[in-house]
Amino acid sequence: NHRKFLIMGAALSSVTTFLSVSLCDGSSRKLIAGWWYFILLISIIQIFIAMYTMSSRGGTEAFVSLWSSIVLLILCVGGTVIMRKFQSSVAVGFFMGSVVAASQMFLLVFLILFGYIEDRMENNMPVDGERLNGFVCLVQAVLLGSFAAILAAHRSEILDQKISAEDDEEVTYEAPKRAAVV
């Protein structure tokens, strides 16, 4: 069982290394940042879809859209702050857990929306909004899940680079020279 975990980890690491080499000149930090920026773009689209859903649908659909938008907004703001400023192991670990939870939530929202599509089709109601929202939720779930996997595969590199940057600052620091009193 432990061997399977190691093989999966090695496969994930080789896939993400291939992606970073082919897309980002071998920089795993650029790959993670680019993936995150794409998630932010899809999040903006999803928030606009949620605003449309809240204005045109009632009850449960409006609540699901509102709640998923709030969770998404909190994740985007918190994730950006953690990725830019607070790259400690605890913060990155908490962020990864939040991303996995959000990915699962959007997968469930996708499934719920396609249940609504069936109900609306039986009542001869339009379903274009639900299809678009469901598709965007599925894309968001896949992007967030893959982002968590990429972040998990390269977490140590990110933390090591942060530590080595702090160490370099300490090594190059020189105290100011004191004027000698004669």
Short mmCIF file of C-alpha atoms in Angstrom, two decimals:
data_model
loop_
_atom_site.label_atom_id
_atom_site.label_comp_id
_atom_site.label_asym_id
_atom_site.label_seq_id
_atom_site.Cartn_x
_atom_site.Cartn_y
_atom_site.Cartn_z
CA ASN A 1 0.00 0.00 0.00
CA HIS A 2 2.86 2.37 0.84
CA ARG A 3 4.52 1.41 -2.45
CA LYS A 4 1.42 2.43 -4.43
CA PHE A 5 1.44 5.80 -2.70
CA LEU A 6 5.09 6.33 -3.65
CA ILE A 7 4.40 5.35 -7.26
CA MET A 8 1.44 7.74 -7.47
CA GLY A 9 3.55 10.51 -5.93
CA ALA A 10 6.35 9.90 -8.41
CA ALA A 11 3.88 9.90 -11.32
CA LEU A 12 2.28 13.12 -10.11
CA SER A 13 5.67 14.72 -9.67
CA SER A 14 6.78 13.72 -13.17
CA VAL A 15 3.53 15.03 -14.73
CA THR A 16 3.81 18.37 -12.93
CA THR A 17 7.49 18.60 -13.80
CA PHE A 18 6.59 18.01 -17.46
CA LEU A 19 3.94 20.75 -17.24
CA SER A 20 6.35 23.18 -15.61
CA VAL A 21 9.06 22.47 -18.20
CA SER A 22 6.72 22.73 -21.20
CA LEU A 23 4.64 25.70 -19.98
CA CYS A 24 6.80 27.68 -17.56
CA ASP A 25 10.49 27.19 -18.42
CA GLY A 26 10.88 24.58 -15.67
CA SER A 27 9.68 26.79 -12.83
CA SER A 28 7.21 25.04 -10.54
CA ARG A 29 6.47 28.38 -8.85
CA LYS A 30 5.40 29.86 -12.21
CA LEU A 31 3.25 26.80 -12.91
CA ILE A 32 1.50 27.13 -9.56
CA ALA A 33 1.05 30.88 -9.99
CA GLY A 34 -0.30 30.51 -13.53
CA TRP A 35 -2.69 27.77 -12.47
CA TRP A 36 -3.90 29.97 -9.59
CA TYR A 37 -4.43 32.98 -11.89
CA PHE A 38 -6.50 30.81 -14.23
CA ILE A 39 -8.58 29.68 -11.22
CA LEU A 40 -9.08 33.35 -10.32
CA LEU A 41 -10.30 34.07 -13.86
CA ILE A 42 -12.80 31.20 -13.77
CA SER A 43 -13.86 32.39 -10.31
CA ILE A 44 -14.75 35.83 -11.65
CA ILE A 45 -16.84 34.21 -14.38
CA GLN A 46 -18.51 31.98 -11.81
CA ILE A 47 -19.36 34.93 -9.55
CA PHE A 48 -21.07 36.69 -12.47
CA ILE A 49 -23.03 33.52 -13.27
CA ALA A 50 -24.04 33.30 -9.61
CA MET A 51 -25.29 36.91 -9.66
CA TYR A 52 -27.39 36.09 -12.73
CA THR A 53 -28.74 32.96 -11.03
CA MET A 54 -29.66 34.89 -7.89
CA SER A 55 -31.56 37.46 -9.94
CA SER A 56 -33.40 35.01 -12.20
CA ARG A 57 -33.98 31.93 -10.03
CA GLY A 58 -35.47 31.58 -6.61
CA GLY A 59 -35.00 29.72 -3.38
CA THR A 60 -32.54 26.90 -3.37
CA GLU A 61 -30.72 27.71 -6.59
CA ALA A 62 -30.14 31.29 -5.48
CA PHE A 63 -28.84 30.13 -2.10
CA VAL A 64 -26.48 27.56 -3.65
CA SER A 65 -25.13 30.19 -6.03
CA LEU A 66 -24.72 32.76 -3.26
CA TRP A 67 -23.03 30.33 -0.90
CA SER A 68 -20.64 28.95 -3.53
CA SER A 69 -19.74 32.52 -4.55
CA ILE A 70 -18.97 33.51 -0.95
CA VAL A 71 -16.82 30.40 -0.43
CA LEU A 72 -15.07 31.04 -3.73
CA LEU A 73 -14.41 34.69 -2.90
CA ILE A 74 -12.98 33.81 0.52
CA LEU A 75 -10.81 31.09 -1.05
CA CYS A 76 -9.52 33.45 -3.76
CA VAL A 77 -8.63 36.25 -1.35
CA GLY A 78 -7.18 33.96 1.31
CA GLY A 79 -5.28 31.87 -1.24
CA THR A 80 -3.77 34.89 -2.91
CA VAL A 81 -2.61 36.27 0.44
CA ILE A 82 -1.08 32.92 1.42
CA MET A 83 0.61 32.41 -1.95
CA ARG A 84 2.09 35.90 -1.94
CA LYS A 85 2.95 36.57 1.68
CA PHE A 86 2.51 33.75 4.19
CA GLN A 87 4.25 30.72 2.71
CA SER A 88 4.74 28.84 5.96
CA SER A 89 4.11 25.12 6.07
CA VAL A 90 1.01 25.55 8.25
CA ALA A 91 -0.51 28.23 5.99
CA VAL A 92 0.18 26.27 2.79
CA GLY A 93 -1.20 23.09 4.36
CA PHE A 94 -4.37 24.86 5.51
CA PHE A 95 -4.71 26.38 2.04
CA MET A 96 -4.32 22.98 0.35
CA GLY A 97 -7.03 21.52 2.59
CA SER A 98 -9.33 24.42 1.77
CA VAL A 99 -8.72 23.98 -1.95
CA VAL A 100 -9.52 20.26 -1.77
CA ALA A 101 -12.72 20.99 0.19
CA ALA A 102 -13.77 23.67 -2.31
CA SER A 103 -13.05 21.28 -5.19
CA GLN A 104 -15.35 18.67 -3.66
CA MET A 105 -18.02 21.30 -3.00
CA PHE A 106 -18.00 22.42 -6.64
CA LEU A 107 -18.21 18.82 -7.82
CA LEU A 108 -21.31 18.39 -5.64
CA VAL A 109 -22.79 21.67 -6.90
CA PHE A 110 -22.23 20.40 -10.45
CA LEU A 111 -24.17 17.21 -9.65
CA ILE A 112 -26.96 19.16 -7.92
CA LEU A 113 -27.31 21.53 -10.86
CA PHE A 114 -27.67 18.66 -13.30
CA GLY A 115 -30.41 17.30 -11.06
CA TYR A 116 -32.14 20.68 -11.38
CA ILE A 117 -31.77 20.47 -15.15
CA GLU A 118 -33.78 17.25 -15.23
CA ASP A 119 -36.50 18.79 -13.04
CA ARG A 120 -36.67 21.95 -15.13
CA MET A 121 -36.81 19.97 -18.37
CA GLU A 122 -39.76 17.93 -17.05
CA ASN A 123 -41.57 21.22 -16.32
CA ASN A 124 -40.70 22.64 -19.78
CA MET A 125 -38.55 25.40 -18.30
CA PRO A 126 -35.30 26.80 -19.78
CA VAL A 127 -32.10 25.07 -18.65
CA ASP A 128 -29.35 27.06 -20.38
CA GLY A 129 -28.29 28.88 -17.19
CA GLU A 130 -28.02 25.65 -15.22
CA ARG A 131 -26.00 23.99 -17.97
CA LEU A 132 -23.53 26.87 -18.08
CA ASN A 133 -23.29 27.07 -14.29
CA GLY A 134 -22.89 23.29 -14.02
CA PHE A 135 -20.15 23.26 -16.63
CA VAL A 136 -18.28 26.10 -14.90
CA CYS A 137 -18.64 24.29 -11.55
CA LEU A 138 -17.17 21.13 -13.08
CA VAL A 139 -14.27 23.08 -14.58
CA GLN A 140 -13.70 24.80 -11.22
CA ALA A 141 -13.72 21.43 -9.39
CA VAL A 142 -11.16 19.96 -11.80
CA LEU A 143 -8.95 23.08 -11.68
CA LEU A 144 -9.02 23.27 -7.88
CA GLY A 145 -8.35 19.54 -7.49
CA SER A 146 -5.45 19.61 -9.91
CA PHE A 147 -4.11 22.77 -8.29
CA ALA A 148 -4.10 21.04 -4.91
CA ALA A 149 -2.25 18.09 -6.45
CA ILE A 150 0.35 20.36 -8.09
CA LEU A 151 0.78 22.31 -4.87
CA ALA A 152 1.19 19.08 -2.90
CA ALA A 153 3.79 17.78 -5.36
CA HIS A 154 5.87 20.97 -5.23
CA ARG A 155 5.11 22.20 -1.72
CA SER A 156 8.60 21.46 -0.43
CA GLU A 157 10.21 23.38 -3.30
CA ILE A 158 8.10 26.44 -2.54
CA LEU A 159 8.87 26.29 1.17
CA ASP A 160 12.57 25.58 0.52
CA GLN A 161 12.83 28.57 -1.84
CA LYS A 162 11.22 30.81 0.76
CA ILE A 163 13.61 29.59 3.44
CA SER A 164 16.67 29.89 1.20
CA ALA A 165 15.66 33.44 0.26
CA GLU A 166 15.44 34.33 3.94
CA ASP A 167 18.80 32.66 4.62
CA ASP A 168 20.46 34.60 1.78
CA GLU A 169 19.28 37.86 3.30
CA GLU A 170 20.87 36.94 6.63
CA VAL A 171 24.16 35.93 5.02
CA THR A 172 24.56 39.09 2.96
CA TYR A 173 23.69 41.45 5.81
CA GLU A 174 26.58 43.50 7.11
CA ALA A 175 26.46 45.63 10.19
CA PRO A 176 27.18 49.33 9.72
CA LYS A 177 30.76 50.35 10.47
CA ARG A 178 31.31 52.33 13.62
CA ALA A 179 33.39 55.40 13.54
CA ALA A 180 36.48 54.86 15.65
CA VAL A 181 36.84 57.31 18.51
CA VAL A 182 40.47 58.33 18.98
#
